[in-house]
Amino acid sequence: MMEGRLFGTQRQERLLAALRGNGAVRVRDLAREFGVSELTIRRDIAALAQRGLVSKVHGGATLPLRGGADKQPRRAPMRFTVGMVVPSLDFYWPSIVGGARAAAAALGVSIQLRGSSYDPDEDRRQIGLLIAGQQVQGLLLAPSLDDDRAEDMLDWIGHLQVPTILVERQPRRWTPLTRQIEWVRSDHALGLEIAIHHLRQQGHRRVGLVVSRGSPTSAHLLRAWQAATADPAVSDLLVLRERVTLGTSDDRDTIGRLVRRCRHAEITALIIHSDSHAIAVAQVCAEHGLAIPEDLAIVSYDDELAHLADPALTAIRPPKSHVGRLAVELMVSRLLDGERRPAYRVLLAPELVVRDSSWPRSPMR
């Protein structure tokens, strides 16, 4: 028994030595080098991670990001350069970029960031600038996939010469490409289910959905909404009466009509994407003499600005930072393992943040 423990300790010391020399290690390589199973190496990595000596990643481990009061955080040696193209550099995306950069610092990755403009032609231009001259070894992309050119864009991305992972995007279906496109995104359909469940718990049975025109998130919410209306387990308790699409958040006439429709249809709660629209609806409600949540409960979707409203809005919060982190981890795994590992397609669950806009509904109302 003592020899086994000593061998385990020695094995872990060798694992740490390899990490210090290379910045990252792979489970498969260590198992072959040490003559043990991959499960044994994973257990070693888990034990070292519990002690804060390594960071687990898909297929291996890296040195952890360290910091202290008397020194700057230490970065892993730079091994890869990854391009990242997002449709905007404000609202929603900074959290994703921040998560990606935090993971990159720990994993020895340099992020080359470019902002696009929700336009396929601009997406292609920015991607082309990154891959010109072989500047990057991989790409994290959030292209526009909402028009009739989406299939052409996916086909073009699928034939790029570097690994690609979509961020908060997903092909609508399997594509017959040599390299299957990987993706990681928030599970917005689940987010809508969470919002509906929360409002049902508060006593609401007539609920409306308001979405932003042209938003990729809205497309997921609408599909989940249609599924909810068709679910017999829900429809006998929840009457989904209204589905409204808004353009700009200051479209006060449209919002005014929406509020009047809610009163006429006796709707008692709204799920609204995004925060700016939810805040605008709350303001118009106040102008029409409707109190929130007494007359109309609101659950916002995105949780970027919801806490700034009066009253503060209950919101569904997508795991934006974790999406960015995982995208980088998946890219490092792909660059280390090559085509040997299967394609990853990952959904991350949002969370509900309860605030003042969705108190329980009184039975007397």
C-alpha positions as a LaTeX table, in Angstrom:
\begin{tabular}{lrrr}
\hline
Residue & $x$ (\AA) & $y$ (\AA) & $z$ (\AA) \\
\hline
Met1 & 0.00 & 0.00 & 0.00 \\
Met2 & 2.82 & 2.37 & 0.87 \\
Glu3 & 4.50 & 1.73 & $-2.46$ \\
Gly4 & 1.24 & 2.48 & $-4.28$ \\
Arg5 & 0.87 & 5.78 & $-2.46$ \\
Leu6 & 4.48 & 6.68 & $-3.11$ \\
Phe7 & 4.11 & 5.85 & $-6.77$ \\
Gly8 & 1.00 & 8.01 & $-6.93$ \\
Thr9 & 2.89 & 10.89 & $-5.33$ \\
Gln10 & 5.81 & 10.46 & $-7.70$ \\
Arg11 & 3.47 & 10.30 & $-10.67$ \\
Gln12 & 1.80 & 13.54 & $-9.63$ \\
Glu13 & 5.19 & 15.20 & $-9.16$ \\
Arg14 & 6.15 & 14.19 & $-12.69$ \\
Leu15 & 2.81 & 15.50 & $-13.95$ \\
Leu16 & 3.51 & 18.87 & $-12.32$ \\
Ala17 & 7.02 & 18.91 & $-13.78$ \\
Ala18 & 5.61 & 18.34 & $-17.25$ \\
Leu19 & 3.12 & 21.15 & $-16.70$ \\
Arg20 & 5.82 & 23.59 & $-15.63$ \\
Gly21 & 7.81 & 22.77 & $-18.72$ \\
Asn22 & 5.02 & 22.78 & $-21.29$ \\
Gly23 & 2.18 & 24.85 & $-19.81$ \\
Ala24 & $-0.37$ & 22.11 & $-20.60$ \\
Val25 & $-0.53$ & 18.30 & $-20.59$ \\
Arg26 & $-2.84$ & 15.74 & $-22.17$ \\
Val27 & $-4.34$ & 12.80 & $-20.34$ \\
Arg28 & $-3.68$ & 10.40 & $-23.20$ \\
Asp29 & 0.02 & 11.31 & $-23.46$ \\
Leu30 & 0.62 & 11.01 & $-19.72$ \\
Ala31 & $-1.18$ & 7.66 & $-19.51$ \\
Arg32 & 1.06 & 6.28 & $-22.25$ \\
Glu33 & 4.22 & 7.77 & $-20.73$ \\
Phe34 & 3.49 & 6.54 & $-17.19$ \\
Gly35 & 2.07 & 3.18 & $-18.22$ \\
Val36 & $-1.25$ & 3.67 & $-16.43$ \\
Ser37 & $-4.87$ & 4.10 & $-17.49$ \\
Glu38 & $-6.33$ & 7.43 & $-18.55$ \\
Leu39 & $-8.73$ & 7.14 & $-15.60$ \\
Thr40 & $-5.74$ & 7.06 & $-13.23$ \\
Ile41 & $-4.33$ & 10.24 & $-14.79$ \\
Arg42 & $-7.71$ & 11.97 & $-14.53$ \\
Arg43 & $-7.82$ & 11.08 & $-10.84$ \\
Asp44 & $-4.32$ & 12.51 & $-10.39$ \\
Ile45 & $-5.39$ & 15.72 & $-12.11$ \\
Ala46 & $-8.54$ & 15.93 & $-9.97$ \\
Ala47 & $-6.48$ & 15.50 & $-6.80$ \\
Leu48 & $-4.03$ & 18.20 & $-7.86$ \\
Ala49 & $-6.88$ & 20.50 & $-8.89$ \\
Gln50 & $-8.42$ & 20.19 & $-5.42$ \\
Arg51 & $-5.13$ & 21.47 & $-4.01$ \\
Gly52 & $-5.15$ & 24.37 & $-6.48$ \\
Leu53 & $-2.01$ & 23.14 & $-8.25$ \\
Val54 & $-3.53$ & 22.61 & $-11.70$ \\
Ser55 & $-6.60$ & 23.64 & $-13.71$ \\
Lys56 & $-8.60$ & 20.88 & $-15.38$ \\
Val57 & $-9.47$ & 21.34 & $-19.04$ \\
His58 & $-11.03$ & 19.02 & $-21.60$ \\
Gly59 & $-8.57$ & 16.21 & $-22.22$ \\
Gly60 & $-5.86$ & 17.40 & $-19.86$ \\
Ala61 & $-4.69$ & 20.08 & $-17.45$ \\
Thr62 & $-2.95$ & 23.44 & $-17.41$ \\
Leu63 & $-1.17$ & 25.54 & $-14.83$ \\
Pro64 & $-3.67$ & 27.59 & $-12.80$ \\
Leu65 & $-3.89$ & 31.37 & $-12.99$ \\
Arg66 & $-2.26$ & 32.63 & $-9.82$ \\
Gly67 & $-2.25$ & 36.01 & $-8.22$ \\
Gly68 & $-1.55$ & 37.70 & $-4.92$ \\
Ala69 & $-1.36$ & 41.03 & $-3.20$ \\
Asp70 & 2.35 & 41.34 & $-3.89$ \\
Lys71 & 2.53 & 40.11 & $-7.44$ \\
Gln72 & 0.72 & 40.21 & $-10.77$ \\
Pro73 & $-1.22$ & 37.16 & $-11.95$ \\
Arg74 & 1.07 & 34.72 & $-13.71$ \\
Arg75 & 0.03 & 33.68 & $-17.17$ \\
Ala76 & 0.72 & 30.33 & $-18.71$ \\
Pro77 & 3.31 & 30.41 & $-21.51$ \\
Met78 & 1.66 & 31.56 & $-24.72$ \\
Arg79 & 1.19 & 28.57 & $-26.99$ \\
Phe80 & $-1.73$ & 29.46 & $-29.26$ \\
Thr81 & $-3.23$ & 32.53 & $-30.89$ \\
Val82 & $-7.00$ & 32.38 & $-31.37$ \\
Gly83 & $-9.12$ & 34.87 & $-33.29$ \\
Met84 & $-12.47$ & 35.94 & $-31.89$ \\
Val85 & $-15.16$ & 37.79 & $-33.87$ \\
Val86 & $-18.28$ & 38.98 & $-32.02$ \\
Pro87 & $-21.16$ & 40.99 & $-33.49$ \\
Ser88 & $-20.72$ & 43.89 & $-31.07$ \\
Leu89 & $-18.39$ & 45.07 & $-28.34$ \\
Asp90 & $-21.14$ & 46.39 & $-26.08$ \\
Phe91 & $-24.18$ & 44.91 & $-24.31$ \\
Tyr92 & $-24.11$ & 41.15 & $-23.68$ \\
Trp93 & $-20.83$ & 40.44 & $-25.46$ \\
Pro94 & $-18.33$ & 42.07 & $-23.04$ \\
Ser95 & $-19.15$ & 39.37 & $-20.46$ \\
Ile96 & $-18.49$ & 36.63 & $-23.01$ \\
Val97 & $-15.24$ & 38.27 & $-24.12$ \\
Gly98 & $-14.20$ & 38.71 & $-20.49$ \\
Gly99 & $-14.77$ & 35.03 & $-19.78$ \\
Ala100 & $-12.81$ & 34.06 & $-22.87$ \\
Arg101 & $-9.89$ & 36.28 & $-21.90$ \\
Ala102 & $-9.81$ & 34.92 & $-18.35$ \\
Ala103 & $-9.60$ & 31.35 & $-19.63$ \\
Ala104 & $-7.07$ & 32.36 & $-22.27$ \\
Ala105 & $-4.76$ & 33.87 & $-19.67$ \\
Ala106 & $-4.72$ & 30.61 & $-17.73$ \\
Leu107 & $-4.36$ & 28.37 & $-20.76$ \\
Gly108 & $-1.59$ & 30.09 & $-22.67$ \\
Val109 & $-3.82$ & 31.56 & $-25.37$ \\
Ser110 & $-3.61$ & 34.98 & $-26.99$ \\
Ile111 & $-7.02$ & 36.31 & $-28.06$ \\
Gln112 & $-7.16$ & 38.49 & $-31.18$ \\
Leu113 & $-10.55$ & 40.21 & $-30.82$ \\
Arg114 & $-12.56$ & 41.88 & $-33.58$ \\
Gly115 & $-16.02$ & 43.40 & $-33.48$ \\
Ser116 & $-18.45$ & 43.00 & $-36.37$ \\
Ser117 & $-21.91$ & 44.47 & $-36.93$ \\
Tyr118 & $-24.52$ & 41.69 & $-37.30$ \\
Asp119 & $-23.79$ & 41.67 & $-41.03$ \\
Pro120 & $-22.61$ & 38.53 & $-42.89$ \\
Asp121 & $-20.37$ & 40.48 & $-45.27$ \\
Glu122 & $-18.66$ & 42.26 & $-42.39$ \\
Asp123 & $-18.34$ & 38.93 & $-40.55$ \\
Arg124 & $-16.48$ & 37.47 & $-43.51$ \\
Arg125 & $-14.25$ & 40.51 & $-43.80$ \\
Gln126 & $-13.23$ & 40.39 & $-40.14$ \\
Ile127 & $-12.64$ & 36.63 & $-40.24$ \\
Gly128 & $-10.59$ & 37.01 & $-43.41$ \\
Leu129 & $-8.39$ & 39.62 & $-41.75$ \\
Leu130 & $-7.68$ & 37.23 & $-38.88$ \\
Ile131 & $-6.76$ & 34.23 & $-41.01$ \\
Ala132 & $-4.73$ & 36.24 & $-43.52$ \\
Gly133 & $-1.05$ & 35.43 & $-43.14$ \\
Gln134 & $-1.85$ & 32.54 & $-40.77$ \\
Gln135 & $-2.10$ & 34.83 & $-37.75$ \\
Val136 & $-4.34$ & 32.47 & $-35.76$ \\
Gln137 & $-4.51$ & 28.74 & $-35.05$ \\
Gly138 & $-8.25$ & 28.74 & $-34.26$ \\
Leu139 & $-11.39$ & 30.89 & $-34.45$ \\
Leu140 & $-14.20$ & 31.68 & $-32.02$ \\
Leu141 & $-17.04$ & 33.13 & $-34.08$ \\
Ala142 & $-20.52$ & 34.59 & $-33.56$ \\
Pro143 & $-21.61$ & 35.19 & $-37.18$ \\
Ser144 & $-24.98$ & 36.44 & $-38.33$ \\
Leu145 & $-27.08$ & 33.37 & $-39.18$ \\
Asp146 & $-30.54$ & 34.90 & $-39.38$ \\
Asp147 & $-31.08$ & 35.49 & $-43.09$ \\
Asp148 & $-31.20$ & 33.37 & $-46.25$ \\
Arg149 & $-27.40$ & 33.46 & $-46.46$ \\
Ala150 & $-26.91$ & 31.47 & $-43.24$ \\
Glu151 & $-26.25$ & 28.17 & $-45.00$ \\
Asp152 & $-23.65$ & 29.78 & $-47.27$ \\
Met153 & $-21.95$ & 31.30 & $-44.23$ \\
Leu154 & $-21.85$ & 27.95 & $-42.41$ \\
Asp155 & $-20.50$ & 26.21 & $-45.49$ \\
Trp156 & $-17.78$ & 28.85 & $-45.81$ \\
Ile157 & $-16.86$ & 28.54 & $-42.12$ \\
Gly158 & $-16.82$ & 24.76 & $-42.37$ \\
His159 & $-14.16$ & 24.91 & $-45.08$ \\
Leu160 & $-11.79$ & 27.26 & $-43.25$ \\
Gln161 & $-8.34$ & 25.80 & $-42.69$ \\
Val162 & $-8.33$ & 26.35 & $-38.91$ \\
Pro163 & $-10.59$ & 24.86 & $-36.20$ \\
Thr164 & $-13.69$ & 26.91 & $-35.54$ \\
Ile165 & $-16.09$ & 27.06 & $-32.60$ \\
Leu166 & $-19.33$ & 29.04 & $-32.78$ \\
Val167 & $-20.13$ & 31.15 & $-29.70$ \\
Glu168 & $-23.80$ & 31.75 & $-28.84$ \\
Arg169 & $-24.62$ & 30.42 & $-32.29$ \\
Gln170 & $-25.76$ & 27.04 & $-33.57$ \\
Pro171 & $-26.32$ & 25.59 & $-37.05$ \\
Arg172 & $-29.97$ & 24.79 & $-37.57$ \\
Arg173 & $-29.16$ & 21.24 & $-38.59$ \\
Trp174 & $-26.36$ & 18.83 & $-39.33$ \\
Thr175 & $-24.27$ & 19.86 & $-42.32$ \\
Pro176 & $-22.35$ & 17.46 & $-44.61$ \\
Leu177 & $-18.96$ & 18.99 & $-43.95$ \\
Thr178 & $-15.65$ & 17.19 & $-43.54$ \\
Arg179 & $-15.12$ & 19.03 & $-40.26$ \\
Gln180 & $-18.29$ & 19.36 & $-38.20$ \\
Ile181 & $-18.77$ & 22.82 & $-36.72$ \\
Glu182 & $-18.55$ & 22.90 & $-32.95$ \\
Trp183 & $-20.52$ & 25.32 & $-30.81$ \\
Val184 & $-21.21$ & 26.44 & $-27.25$ \\
Arg185 & $-24.15$ & 28.61 & $-26.34$ \\
Ser186 & $-26.67$ & 29.46 & $-23.63$ \\
Asp187 & $-29.75$ & 27.26 & $-23.54$ \\
His188 & $-32.27$ & 30.04 & $-24.14$ \\
Ala189 & $-35.15$ & 27.60 & $-24.54$ \\
Leu190 & $-34.46$ & 26.36 & $-21.04$ \\
Gly191 & $-34.29$ & 29.97 & $-19.88$ \\
Leu192 & $-37.83$ & 30.54 & $-21.14$ \\
Glu193 & $-39.01$ & 27.37 & $-19.39$ \\
Ile194 & $-37.47$ & 28.62 & $-16.14$ \\
Ala195 & $-39.26$ & 31.97 & $-16.52$ \\
Ile196 & $-42.60$ & 30.28 & $-17.20$ \\
His197 & $-42.17$ & 27.95 & $-14.22$ \\
His198 & $-41.33$ & 30.91 & $-11.97$ \\
Leu199 & $-44.41$ & 32.85 & $-13.03$ \\
Arg200 & $-46.65$ & 29.80 & $-12.60$ \\
Gln201 & $-45.31$ & 29.44 & $-9.06$ \\
Gln202 & $-46.30$ & 33.05 & $-8.42$ \\
Gly203 & $-49.88$ & 32.30 & $-9.48$ \\
His204 & $-49.90$ & 33.65 & $-13.04$ \\
Arg205 & $-51.95$ & 31.81 & $-15.64$ \\
Arg206 & $-52.11$ & 34.40 & $-18.43$ \\
Val207 & $-48.62$ & 35.19 & $-19.59$ \\
Gly208 & $-47.30$ & 37.02 & $-22.65$ \\
Leu209 & $-43.97$ & 36.93 & $-24.47$ \\
Val210 & $-42.30$ & 40.04 & $-25.92$ \\
Val211 & $-39.19$ & 39.60 & $-28.08$ \\
Ser212 & $-36.74$ & 41.82 & $-29.93$ \\
Arg213 & $-37.01$ & 41.90 & $-33.71$ \\
Gly214 & $-34.09$ & 40.21 & $-35.46$ \\
Ser215 & $-32.36$ & 38.93 & $-32.33$ \\
Pro216 & $-30.80$ & 35.42 & $-32.46$ \\
Thr217 & $-31.91$ & 34.92 & $-28.85$ \\
Ser218 & $-35.49$ & 35.78 & $-29.79$ \\
Ala219 & $-35.56$ & 32.95 & $-32.33$ \\
His220 & $-34.75$ & 30.43 & $-29.59$ \\
Leu221 & $-37.34$ & 31.96 & $-27.25$ \\
Leu222 & $-40.04$ & 31.82 & $-29.91$ \\
Arg223 & $-39.40$ & 28.14 & $-30.64$ \\
Ala224 & $-39.54$ & 27.36 & $-26.93$ \\
Trp225 & $-42.74$ & 29.41 & $-26.62$ \\
Gln226 & $-44.39$ & 27.39 & $-29.36$ \\
Ala227 & $-43.36$ & 24.17 & $-27.63$ \\
Ala228 & $-44.80$ & 25.42 & $-24.33$ \\
Thr229 & $-48.17$ & 26.25 & $-25.88$ \\
Ala230 & $-48.35$ & 22.74 & $-27.34$ \\
Asp231 & $-47.50$ & 21.00 & $-24.04$ \\
Pro232 & $-50.70$ & 19.57 & $-22.48$ \\
Ala233 & $-49.03$ & 19.48 & $-19.07$ \\
Val234 & $-48.67$ & 23.26 & $-19.20$ \\
Ser235 & $-51.53$ & 24.50 & $-21.35$ \\
Asp236 & $-54.20$ & 23.40 & $-18.87$ \\
Leu237 & $-52.70$ & 25.76 & $-16.28$ \\
Leu238 & $-51.01$ & 28.42 & $-18.39$ \\
Val239 & $-52.83$ & 30.41 & $-21.06$ \\
Leu240 & $-50.24$ & 31.96 & $-23.37$ \\
Arg241 & $-52.18$ & 34.74 & $-25.05$ \\
Glu242 & $-49.79$ & 37.26 & $-26.52$ \\
Arg243 & $-46.59$ & 37.21 & $-28.57$ \\
Val244 & $-45.32$ & 40.63 & $-29.56$ \\
Thr245 & $-42.15$ & 41.61 & $-31.44$ \\
Leu246 & $-40.59$ & 44.99 & $-30.74$ \\
Gly247 & $-38.05$ & 46.93 & $-32.74$ \\
Thr248 & $-36.23$ & 49.77 & $-30.99$ \\
Ser249 & $-36.62$ & 50.07 & $-27.23$ \\
Asp250 & $-38.05$ & 53.61 & $-27.57$ \\
Asp251 & $-40.96$ & 52.54 & $-29.79$ \\
Arg252 & $-43.43$ & 54.00 & $-27.29$ \\
Asp253 & $-46.49$ & 53.77 & $-29.50$ \\
Thr254 & $-45.97$ & 50.05 & $-30.00$ \\
Ile255 & $-45.34$ & 49.56 & $-26.30$ \\
Gly256 & $-48.44$ & 51.57 & $-25.46$ \\
Arg257 & $-50.53$ & 49.30 & $-27.69$ \\
Leu258 & $-48.90$ & 46.29 & $-26.04$ \\
Val259 & $-49.86$ & 47.49 & $-22.56$ \\
Arg260 & $-53.46$ & 48.10 & $-23.66$ \\
Arg261 & $-53.61$ & 44.61 & $-25.19$ \\
Cys262 & $-52.35$ & 43.11 & $-21.95$ \\
Arg263 & $-55.12$ & 44.84 & $-19.98$ \\
His264 & $-57.77$ & 43.80 & $-22.48$ \\
Ala265 & $-56.63$ & 40.15 & $-22.51$ \\
Glu266 & $-56.23$ & 40.11 & $-18.70$ \\
Ile267 & $-52.59$ & 39.17 & $-19.02$ \\
Thr268 & $-50.91$ & 39.36 & $-15.61$ \\
Ala269 & $-47.26$ & 38.73 & $-16.51$ \\
Leu270 & $-44.82$ & 39.30 & $-19.36$ \\
Ile271 & $-41.53$ & 37.68 & $-20.28$ \\
Ile272 & $-39.56$ & 40.31 & $-22.21$ \\
His273 & $-36.38$ & 40.13 & $-24.26$ \\
Ser274 & $-34.30$ & 42.18 & $-23.84$ \\
Asp275 & $-33.64$ & 44.30 & $-20.73$ \\
Ser276 & $-33.94$ & 47.59 & $-22.60$ \\
His277 & $-37.38$ & 46.61 & $-23.87$ \\
Ala278 & $-38.42$ & 45.37 & $-20.43$ \\
Ile279 & $-37.43$ & 48.69 & $-18.86$ \\
Ala280 & $-39.30$ & 50.60 & $-21.57$ \\
Val281 & $-42.44$ & 48.49 & $-20.97$ \\
Ala282 & $-42.20$ & 49.10 & $-17.22$ \\
Gln283 & $-41.97$ & 52.86 & $-17.79$ \\
Val284 & $-45.02$ & 52.90 & $-20.09$ \\
Cys285 & $-46.93$ & 50.77 & $-17.58$ \\
Ala286 & $-46.31$ & 53.46 & $-14.95$ \\
Glu287 & $-47.63$ & 56.11 & $-17.36$ \\
His288 & $-50.79$ & 54.03 & $-17.82$ \\
Gly289 & $-51.33$ & 53.64 & $-14.10$ \\
Leu290 & $-50.26$ & 49.97 & $-13.95$ \\
Ala291 & $-48.23$ & 48.96 & $-10.91$ \\
Ile292 & $-45.46$ & 46.37 & $-11.17$ \\
Pro293 & $-45.80$ & 43.64 & $-10.04$ \\
Glu294 & $-49.29$ & 44.18 & $-8.58$ \\
Asp295 & $-50.97$ & 44.70 & $-11.98$ \\
Leu296 & $-48.34$ & 43.23 & $-14.28$ \\
Ala297 & $-45.35$ & 41.08 & $-13.36$ \\
Ile298 & $-42.27$ & 41.25 & $-15.57$ \\
Val299 & $-39.43$ & 38.81 & $-16.12$ \\
Ser300 & $-36.68$ & 40.26 & $-18.29$ \\
Tyr301 & $-34.27$ & 38.22 & $-20.39$ \\
Asp302 & $-30.50$ & 38.93 & $-20.50$ \\
Asp303 & $-29.93$ & 40.58 & $-17.08$ \\
Glu304 & $-27.62$ & 43.27 & $-18.36$ \\
Leu305 & $-29.62$ & 46.27 & $-17.11$ \\
Ala306 & $-32.56$ & 44.67 & $-15.28$ \\
His307 & $-31.26$ & 45.63 & $-11.84$ \\
Leu308 & $-31.33$ & 49.33 & $-12.79$ \\
Ala309 & $-35.10$ & 49.44 & $-13.39$ \\
Asp310 & $-37.61$ & 50.76 & $-10.84$ \\
Pro311 & $-38.70$ & 48.37 & $-9.52$ \\
Ala312 & $-35.70$ & 46.12 & $-10.16$ \\
Leu313 & $-36.66$ & 43.45 & $-12.67$ \\
Thr314 & $-36.57$ & 39.71 & $-12.14$ \\
Ala315 & $-34.45$ & 38.34 & $-14.97$ \\
Ile316 & $-33.15$ & 35.24 & $-16.69$ \\
Arg317 & $-29.35$ & 35.48 & $-16.77$ \\
Pro318 & $-27.56$ & 33.53 & $-19.52$ \\
Pro319 & $-24.16$ & 32.18 & $-18.38$ \\
Lys320 & $-22.29$ & 34.63 & $-20.62$ \\
Ser321 & $-18.89$ & 34.54 & $-18.93$ \\
His322 & $-18.95$ & 30.75 & $-18.78$ \\
Val323 & $-19.81$ & 30.56 & $-22.49$ \\
Gly324 & $-16.64$ & 32.51 & $-23.25$ \\
Arg325 & $-14.54$ & 30.43 & $-20.87$ \\
Leu326 & $-15.77$ & 27.12 & $-22.22$ \\
Ala327 & $-15.30$ & 28.22 & $-25.83$ \\
Val328 & $-11.60$ & 28.84 & $-25.14$ \\
Glu329 & $-11.23$ & 25.55 & $-23.24$ \\
Leu330 & $-12.83$ & 23.65 & $-26.11$ \\
Met331 & $-10.52$ & 25.37 & $-28.59$ \\
Val332 & $-7.43$ & 24.43 & $-26.56$ \\
Ser333 & $-8.71$ & 20.87 & $-26.38$ \\
Arg334 & $-9.19$ & 20.82 & $-30.15$ \\
Leu335 & $-5.75$ & 22.29 & $-30.83$ \\
Leu336 & $-4.10$ & 19.77 & $-28.49$ \\
Asp337 & $-6.08$ & 16.70 & $-29.57$ \\
Gly338 & $-6.68$ & 17.50 & $-33.23$ \\
Glu339 & $-9.34$ & 15.48 & $-35.01$ \\
Arg340 & $-9.07$ & 12.58 & $-32.57$ \\
Arg341 & $-11.76$ & 13.82 & $-30.24$ \\
Pro342 & $-15.43$ & 14.09 & $-31.28$ \\
Ala343 & $-17.08$ & 17.41 & $-32.04$ \\
Tyr344 & $-18.52$ & 19.19 & $-28.99$ \\
Arg345 & $-21.90$ & 20.91 & $-29.08$ \\
Val346 & $-22.63$ & 22.35 & $-25.68$ \\
Leu347 & $-25.63$ & 24.03 & $-24.06$ \\
Leu348 & $-25.19$ & 25.91 & $-20.76$ \\
Ala349 & $-28.13$ & 26.54 & $-18.46$ \\
Pro350 & $-29.22$ & 30.11 & $-17.60$ \\
Glu351 & $-30.25$ & 31.07 & $-14.08$ \\
Leu352 & $-33.19$ & 32.95 & $-12.60$ \\
Val353 & $-32.43$ & 36.13 & $-10.63$ \\
Val354 & $-35.53$ & 37.07 & $-8.61$ \\
Arg355 & $-36.08$ & 40.76 & $-7.88$ \\
Asp356 & $-39.06$ & 43.01 & $-7.16$ \\
Ser357 & $-40.98$ & 42.74 & $-10.46$ \\
Ser358 & $-42.49$ & 39.27 & $-9.94$ \\
Trp359 & $-43.91$ & 38.97 & $-6.46$ \\
Pro360 & $-46.52$ & 36.23 & $-5.82$ \\
Arg361 & $-49.90$ & 37.07 & $-7.29$ \\
Ser362 & $-52.68$ & 37.42 & $-4.75$ \\
Pro363 & $-55.68$ & 35.08 & $-5.30$ \\
Met364 & $-57.94$ & 38.13 & $-4.84$ \\
Arg365 & $-56.58$ & 39.87 & $-7.94$ \\
\hline
\end{tabular}
